[in-house]
Amino acid sequence: MYRNYIFDLYGTLVDIHTDEDSSMVWEKLALFYGYQGAVYTPEELKETYERLVREAEAECREKMAGKGAKQHKMGAVTYYSHEGVPEIKVEKVFGKMYTLKGVQPDEGLVLHTCQIFRGLTTEYIRLYPDVHMMFEALRKQGKKIYLLSNAQRVFTEYELNVLDIAKYFDAVLISSDYGVKKPDLSFFRILLDKYELNPEESIMIGNDENCDIAGAKGAGLDTYYIHSNISPDYTGNVEATYMQMEMDIDKVCRTLGIT
């Protein structure tokens, strides 16, 4: 039915649970920072991280607003594409936490720190059943497969490889690379314009009625909403082309004729 299949990642293809509030995370991370000469207490490190994230988001939002606010109607909600939904690069935050203590980290150390943090905060990460089957079927049908994810490349790029699904995508767009995230219309337009996708031949499949469904509708895409175990609470304010109130990839395939 469609030529182009655009997927969200976490909560749509990948089941994940993370916990950034665990005291153990900050105790272990503070120990690692201390090994590198950047001495923090766990409480100080957590507060510094959260403060730097807030500051980075505010700076990004200010830069976006400076380019001129553009208002877009997406389903039942209005978004300001150059104000409301900025995205930062989290590796800059982890790097700055070193420099604040007088340590100048190289890229390798920053990457290693980010991955340690992700490992410490991730309770589990796994594919939902039948994801490989769906992608193999799409490939056999000659369809194009795209990923449009609100995520950090420093985490997600490696997780796609660990889960053995990177090979299926014709293109992977991760919000941290672009400074903007769903439901901002501009993020959808980047994908559509860069790969010359016809919205009428494309569908967005995701588990968030706001970010995935409302955003995609604003870009003129058909949509498939899946209510998974980690979906935000469903409000019913946004109507998708297809609705599925349980995680069942096989049912997605049957509904869309992916066999």
mmCIF file of C-alpha atoms in Angstrom:
data_model
loop_
_atom_site.group_PDB
_atom_site.id
_atom_site.type_symbol
_atom_site.label_atom_id
_atom_site.label_comp_id
_atom_site.label_asym_id
_atom_site.label_seq_id
_atom_site.Cartn_x
_atom_site.Cartn_y
_atom_site.Cartn_z
ATOM 1 C CA MET A 1 0.000 0.000 0.000
ATOM 2 C CA TYR A 2 2.869 2.371 0.794
ATOM 3 C CA ARG A 3 6.291 2.816 -0.726
ATOM 4 C CA ASN A 4 7.958 4.389 2.321
ATOM 5 C CA TYR A 5 7.664 3.180 5.919
ATOM 6 C CA ILE A 6 8.852 5.629 8.584
ATOM 7 C CA PHE A 7 9.296 4.230 12.084
ATOM 8 C CA ASP A 8 9.738 5.635 15.536
ATOM 9 C CA LEU A 9 12.192 3.574 17.592
ATOM 10 C CA TYR A 10 11.708 3.390 21.358
ATOM 11 C CA GLY A 11 8.274 2.082 22.251
ATOM 12 C CA THR A 12 7.561 1.161 18.632
ATOM 13 C CA LEU A 13 10.328 -1.234 17.615
ATOM 14 C CA VAL A 14 12.338 -1.360 20.828
ATOM 15 C CA ASP A 15 11.175 -2.015 24.372
ATOM 16 C CA ILE A 16 13.414 -0.184 26.831
ATOM 17 C CA HIS A 17 13.406 0.827 30.467
ATOM 18 C CA THR A 18 15.827 3.393 31.846
ATOM 19 C CA ASP A 19 16.174 5.024 35.247
ATOM 20 C CA GLU A 20 18.264 8.166 35.561
ATOM 21 C CA ASP A 21 17.171 8.841 39.144
ATOM 22 C CA SER A 22 18.784 5.793 40.712
ATOM 23 C CA SER A 23 21.327 6.788 43.356
ATOM 24 C CA MET A 24 23.513 3.881 42.214
ATOM 25 C CA VAL A 25 23.880 5.466 38.772
ATOM 26 C CA TRP A 26 25.310 8.686 40.149
ATOM 27 C CA GLU A 27 27.499 6.920 42.703
ATOM 28 C CA LYS A 28 29.118 4.813 39.966
ATOM 29 C CA LEU A 29 29.370 7.701 37.513
ATOM 30 C CA ALA A 30 30.899 10.000 40.126
ATOM 31 C CA LEU A 31 33.475 7.305 40.813
ATOM 32 C CA PHE A 32 34.348 7.131 37.112
ATOM 33 C CA TYR A 33 34.631 10.917 36.829
ATOM 34 C CA GLY A 34 36.891 10.855 39.858
ATOM 35 C CA TYR A 35 39.146 8.299 38.158
ATOM 36 C CA GLN A 36 39.680 10.891 35.415
ATOM 37 C CA GLY A 37 40.504 13.682 37.886
ATOM 38 C CA ALA A 38 37.047 15.301 37.911
ATOM 39 C CA VAL A 39 35.962 14.835 41.519
ATOM 40 C CA TYR A 40 32.230 15.097 42.279
ATOM 41 C CA THR A 41 29.946 13.808 44.965
ATOM 42 C CA PRO A 42 27.082 11.770 43.470
ATOM 43 C CA GLU A 43 24.605 14.487 44.446
ATOM 44 C CA GLU A 44 26.741 17.235 42.930
ATOM 45 C CA LEU A 45 27.200 15.297 39.708
ATOM 46 C CA LYS A 46 23.463 14.685 39.282
ATOM 47 C CA GLU A 47 22.626 18.328 39.996
ATOM 48 C CA THR A 48 25.298 19.508 37.568
ATOM 49 C CA TYR A 49 24.056 17.174 34.842
ATOM 50 C CA GLU A 50 20.445 18.298 35.221
ATOM 51 C CA ARG A 51 21.427 21.964 35.306
ATOM 52 C CA LEU A 52 23.596 21.687 32.193
ATOM 53 C CA VAL A 53 20.813 19.878 30.326
ATOM 54 C CA ARG A 54 18.364 22.671 31.192
ATOM 55 C CA GLU A 55 20.852 25.325 30.124
ATOM 56 C CA ALA A 56 21.613 23.538 26.848
ATOM 57 C CA GLU A 57 17.918 23.198 26.041
ATOM 58 C CA ALA A 58 17.316 26.878 26.793
ATOM 59 C CA GLU A 59 20.238 27.878 24.574
ATOM 60 C CA CYS A 60 18.988 25.665 21.760
ATOM 61 C CA ARG A 61 15.475 27.067 22.082
ATOM 62 C CA GLU A 62 16.823 30.612 21.973
ATOM 63 C CA LYS A 63 18.788 29.887 18.802
ATOM 64 C CA MET A 64 15.752 28.313 17.175
ATOM 65 C CA ALA A 65 13.551 31.260 18.098
ATOM 66 C CA GLY A 66 16.150 33.592 16.635
ATOM 67 C CA LYS A 67 15.622 31.973 13.247
ATOM 68 C CA GLY A 68 11.997 33.080 13.338
ATOM 69 C CA ALA A 69 9.066 31.267 14.870
ATOM 70 C CA LYS A 70 6.902 29.385 12.415
ATOM 71 C CA GLN A 71 3.508 28.201 13.556
ATOM 72 C CA HIS A 72 2.129 24.873 12.371
ATOM 73 C CA LYS A 73 -1.163 23.173 13.098
ATOM 74 C CA MET A 74 -0.685 19.480 13.850
ATOM 75 C CA GLY A 75 -3.923 17.663 14.534
ATOM 76 C CA ALA A 76 -5.492 19.151 17.629
ATOM 77 C CA VAL A 77 -2.358 20.920 18.820
ATOM 78 C CA THR A 78 -0.441 23.937 17.578
ATOM 79 C CA TYR A 79 3.352 23.840 17.741
ATOM 80 C CA TYR A 80 5.964 26.478 17.137
ATOM 81 C CA SER A 81 8.584 24.680 15.141
ATOM 82 C CA HIS A 82 11.424 27.015 16.030
ATOM 83 C CA GLU A 83 10.593 27.374 19.716
ATOM 84 C CA GLY A 84 8.929 24.433 21.350
ATOM 85 C CA VAL A 85 10.902 21.260 20.685
ATOM 86 C CA PRO A 86 14.678 21.729 20.686
ATOM 87 C CA GLU A 87 17.125 18.855 20.960
ATOM 88 C CA ILE A 88 20.586 18.947 22.486
ATOM 89 C CA LYS A 89 23.683 16.788 22.092
ATOM 90 C CA VAL A 90 24.113 15.103 25.424
ATOM 91 C CA GLU A 91 27.817 14.427 24.864
ATOM 92 C CA LYS A 92 28.408 18.167 25.211
ATOM 93 C CA VAL A 93 26.911 17.992 28.684
ATOM 94 C CA PHE A 94 29.097 15.080 29.752
ATOM 95 C CA GLY A 95 32.140 16.812 28.313
ATOM 96 C CA LYS A 96 31.400 20.055 30.120
ATOM 97 C CA MET A 97 31.133 18.198 33.418
ATOM 98 C CA TYR A 98 34.824 17.386 32.976
ATOM 99 C CA THR A 99 35.896 20.902 32.028
ATOM 100 C CA LEU A 100 34.079 22.384 35.024
ATOM 101 C CA LYS A 101 36.556 20.409 37.149
ATOM 102 C CA GLY A 102 39.576 21.451 35.103
ATOM 103 C CA VAL A 103 39.838 18.265 33.038
ATOM 104 C CA GLN A 104 40.035 18.531 29.237
ATOM 105 C CA PRO A 105 38.538 15.291 27.891
ATOM 106 C CA ASP A 106 39.175 13.960 24.411
ATOM 107 C CA GLU A 107 36.344 12.627 22.231
ATOM 108 C CA GLY A 108 37.065 9.050 23.217
ATOM 109 C CA LEU A 109 36.669 9.744 26.908
ATOM 110 C CA VAL A 110 33.422 11.647 26.363
ATOM 111 C CA LEU A 111 32.029 8.806 24.243
ATOM 112 C CA HIS A 112 33.077 6.250 26.852
ATOM 113 C CA THR A 113 31.429 8.306 29.607
ATOM 114 C CA CYS A 114 28.174 8.581 27.654
ATOM 115 C CA GLN A 115 28.091 4.834 27.104
ATOM 116 C CA ILE A 116 28.825 4.101 30.758
ATOM 117 C CA PHE A 117 25.938 6.380 31.714
ATOM 118 C CA ARG A 118 23.606 4.655 29.256
ATOM 119 C CA GLY A 119 24.627 1.251 30.494
ATOM 120 C CA LEU A 120 24.128 2.232 34.134
ATOM 121 C CA THR A 121 20.676 3.728 33.495
ATOM 122 C CA THR A 122 19.327 0.961 31.240
ATOM 123 C CA GLU A 123 17.482 -1.817 33.044
ATOM 124 C CA TYR A 124 16.749 -3.623 29.775
ATOM 125 C CA ILE A 125 16.597 -3.048 26.033
ATOM 126 C CA ARG A 126 15.117 -5.503 23.546
ATOM 127 C CA LEU A 127 13.186 -5.706 20.314
ATOM 128 C CA TYR A 128 9.487 -6.305 20.354
ATOM 129 C CA PRO A 129 8.564 -9.707 18.878
ATOM 130 C CA ASP A 130 8.423 -9.984 15.069
ATOM 131 C CA VAL A 131 10.387 -6.809 14.266
ATOM 132 C CA HIS A 132 12.945 -8.744 12.208
ATOM 133 C CA MET A 133 10.154 -10.594 10.430
ATOM 134 C CA MET A 134 8.454 -7.316 9.517
ATOM 135 C CA PHE A 135 11.635 -5.744 8.171
ATOM 136 C CA GLU A 136 12.520 -8.825 6.140
ATOM 137 C CA ALA A 137 9.045 -8.776 4.607
ATOM 138 C CA LEU A 138 9.308 -5.076 3.761
ATOM 139 C CA ARG A 139 12.676 -5.668 2.125
ATOM 140 C CA LYS A 140 11.271 -8.516 0.019
ATOM 141 C CA GLN A 141 8.510 -6.190 -1.148
ATOM 142 C CA GLY A 142 11.053 -3.576 -2.200
ATOM 143 C CA LYS A 143 9.855 -0.980 0.308
ATOM 144 C CA LYS A 144 11.966 1.825 1.742
ATOM 145 C CA ILE A 145 12.446 1.866 5.511
ATOM 146 C CA TYR A 146 13.326 4.995 7.493
ATOM 147 C CA LEU A 147 13.908 5.745 11.153
ATOM 148 C CA LEU A 148 12.851 9.090 12.625
ATOM 149 C CA SER A 149 13.726 9.053 16.307
ATOM 150 C CA ASN A 150 13.811 11.487 19.197
ATOM 151 C CA ALA A 151 17.077 10.224 20.601
ATOM 152 C CA GLN A 152 20.774 10.782 21.179
ATOM 153 C CA ARG A 153 23.035 9.409 18.458
ATOM 154 C CA VAL A 154 25.735 8.645 21.025
ATOM 155 C CA PHE A 155 23.317 6.070 22.489
ATOM 156 C CA THR A 156 21.065 5.051 19.620
ATOM 157 C CA GLU A 157 23.617 4.401 16.882
ATOM 158 C CA TYR A 158 25.228 1.701 18.990
ATOM 159 C CA GLU A 159 21.931 0.243 20.182
ATOM 160 C CA LEU A 160 20.744 -0.206 16.588
ATOM 161 C CA ASN A 161 23.827 -2.339 15.960
ATOM 162 C CA VAL A 162 23.496 -4.323 19.193
ATOM 163 C CA LEU A 163 19.869 -5.091 18.291
ATOM 164 C CA ASP A 164 20.919 -5.973 14.716
ATOM 165 C CA ILE A 165 18.418 -3.689 12.958
ATOM 166 C CA ALA A 166 20.669 -0.928 11.603
ATOM 167 C CA LYS A 167 21.068 -2.932 8.382
ATOM 168 C CA TYR A 168 17.395 -2.597 7.486
ATOM 169 C CA PHE A 169 17.137 1.191 7.310
ATOM 170 C CA ASP A 170 17.586 3.175 4.137
ATOM 171 C CA ALA A 171 18.220 6.197 6.343
ATOM 172 C CA VAL A 172 18.378 6.934 10.070
ATOM 173 C CA LEU A 173 17.507 10.424 11.320
ATOM 174 C CA ILE A 174 18.196 11.044 15.002
ATOM 175 C CA SER A 175 17.037 14.269 16.600
ATOM 176 C CA SER A 176 20.328 15.099 18.325
ATOM 177 C CA ASP A 177 21.925 15.511 14.886
ATOM 178 C CA TYR A 178 19.468 18.238 13.887
ATOM 179 C CA GLY A 179 18.778 20.201 17.061
ATOM 180 C CA VAL A 180 15.062 19.549 16.730
ATOM 181 C CA LYS A 181 12.728 16.667 17.500
ATOM 182 C CA LYS A 182 9.236 15.393 16.893
ATOM 183 C CA PRO A 183 6.526 16.693 16.774
ATOM 184 C CA ASP A 184 8.260 19.665 15.190
ATOM 185 C CA LEU A 185 7.197 19.762 11.558
ATOM 186 C CA SER A 186 10.693 20.745 10.483
ATOM 187 C CA PHE A 187 12.083 17.357 11.600
ATOM 188 C CA PHE A 188 9.585 15.547 9.395
ATOM 189 C CA ARG A 189 10.320 17.935 6.523
ATOM 190 C CA ILE A 190 14.044 17.208 6.775
ATOM 191 C CA LEU A 191 13.345 13.531 6.127
ATOM 192 C CA LEU A 192 10.805 14.107 3.355
ATOM 193 C CA ASP A 193 12.900 16.695 1.534
ATOM 194 C CA LYS A 194 16.287 15.022 1.926
ATOM 195 C CA TYR A 195 15.085 11.717 0.483
ATOM 196 C CA GLU A 196 12.436 13.196 -1.829
ATOM 197 C CA LEU A 197 9.628 11.206 -0.274
ATOM 198 C CA ASN A 198 6.071 11.717 -1.460
ATOM 199 C CA PRO A 199 3.881 11.996 1.664
ATOM 200 C CA GLU A 200 1.032 10.283 -0.161
ATOM 201 C CA GLU A 201 3.225 7.197 -0.572
ATOM 202 C CA SER A 202 4.497 7.216 3.018
ATOM 203 C CA ILE A 203 3.301 6.236 6.475
ATOM 204 C CA MET A 204 4.574 7.078 9.953
ATOM 205 C CA ILE A 205 4.380 4.294 12.541
ATOM 206 C CA GLY A 206 4.816 5.245 16.175
ATOM 207 C CA ASN A 207 3.643 4.859 19.755
ATOM 208 C CA ASP A 208 3.225 8.510 20.749
ATOM 209 C CA GLU A 209 0.027 10.194 19.591
ATOM 210 C CA ASN A 210 1.559 13.625 19.999
ATOM 211 C CA CYS A 211 5.137 13.320 18.740
ATOM 212 C CA ASP A 212 4.597 10.621 16.119
ATOM 213 C CA ILE A 213 0.983 10.922 15.014
ATOM 214 C CA ALA A 214 0.140 14.624 15.333
ATOM 215 C CA GLY A 215 3.560 15.574 13.981
ATOM 216 C CA ALA A 216 3.306 13.249 10.993
ATOM 217 C CA LYS A 217 -0.230 14.377 10.172
ATOM 218 C CA GLY A 218 1.047 17.936 10.027
ATOM 219 C CA ALA A 219 3.531 16.775 7.389
ATOM 220 C CA GLY A 220 0.763 15.185 5.320
ATOM 221 C CA LEU A 221 1.592 11.576 6.193
ATOM 222 C CA ASP A 222 -0.727 8.692 6.885
ATOM 223 C CA THR A 223 -0.172 7.396 10.396
ATOM 224 C CA TYR A 224 -0.294 4.172 12.396
ATOM 225 C CA TYR A 225 -0.622 4.519 16.165
ATOM 226 C CA ILE A 226 0.486 1.601 18.357
ATOM 227 C CA HIS A 227 -0.218 1.875 22.068
ATOM 228 C CA SER A 228 2.735 0.036 23.580
ATOM 229 C CA ASN A 229 3.774 -0.599 27.161
ATOM 230 C CA ILE A 230 5.816 2.619 27.231
ATOM 231 C CA SER A 231 3.453 4.896 25.322
ATOM 232 C CA PRO A 232 2.392 8.129 27.017
ATOM 233 C CA ASP A 233 -1.175 8.117 28.278
ATOM 234 C CA TYR A 234 -3.567 8.035 25.338
ATOM 235 C CA THR A 235 -5.892 11.049 25.149
ATOM 236 C CA GLY A 236 -7.726 10.412 21.897
ATOM 237 C CA ASN A 237 -7.166 14.019 20.811
ATOM 238 C CA VAL A 238 -5.343 12.973 17.632
ATOM 239 C CA GLU A 239 -6.883 10.609 15.103
ATOM 240 C CA ALA A 240 -4.509 8.251 13.314
ATOM 241 C CA THR A 241 -5.144 6.554 9.975
ATOM 242 C CA TYR A 242 -4.759 3.223 11.783
ATOM 243 C CA MET A 243 -5.180 2.580 15.501
ATOM 244 C CA GLN A 244 -3.897 -0.334 17.526
ATOM 245 C CA MET A 245 -4.230 -0.332 21.302
ATOM 246 C CA GLU A 246 -1.752 -3.126 21.959
ATOM 247 C CA MET A 247 1.800 -3.930 20.919
ATOM 248 C CA ASP A 248 1.525 -6.568 18.203
ATOM 249 C CA ILE A 249 3.894 -6.238 15.236
ATOM 250 C CA ASP A 250 2.281 -9.203 13.500
ATOM 251 C CA LYS A 251 -1.043 -7.346 13.578
ATOM 252 C CA VAL A 252 0.651 -4.273 12.056
ATOM 253 C CA CYS A 253 1.892 -6.479 9.223
ATOM 254 C CA ARG A 254 -1.517 -8.000 8.636
ATOM 255 C CA THR A 255 -3.240 -4.605 8.689
ATOM 256 C CA LEU A 256 -0.802 -3.063 6.207
ATOM 257 C CA GLY A 257 -0.422 -6.114 3.983
ATOM 258 C CA ILE A 258 3.188 -6.718 4.964
ATOM 259 C CA THR A 259 3.603 -10.472 4.498
#
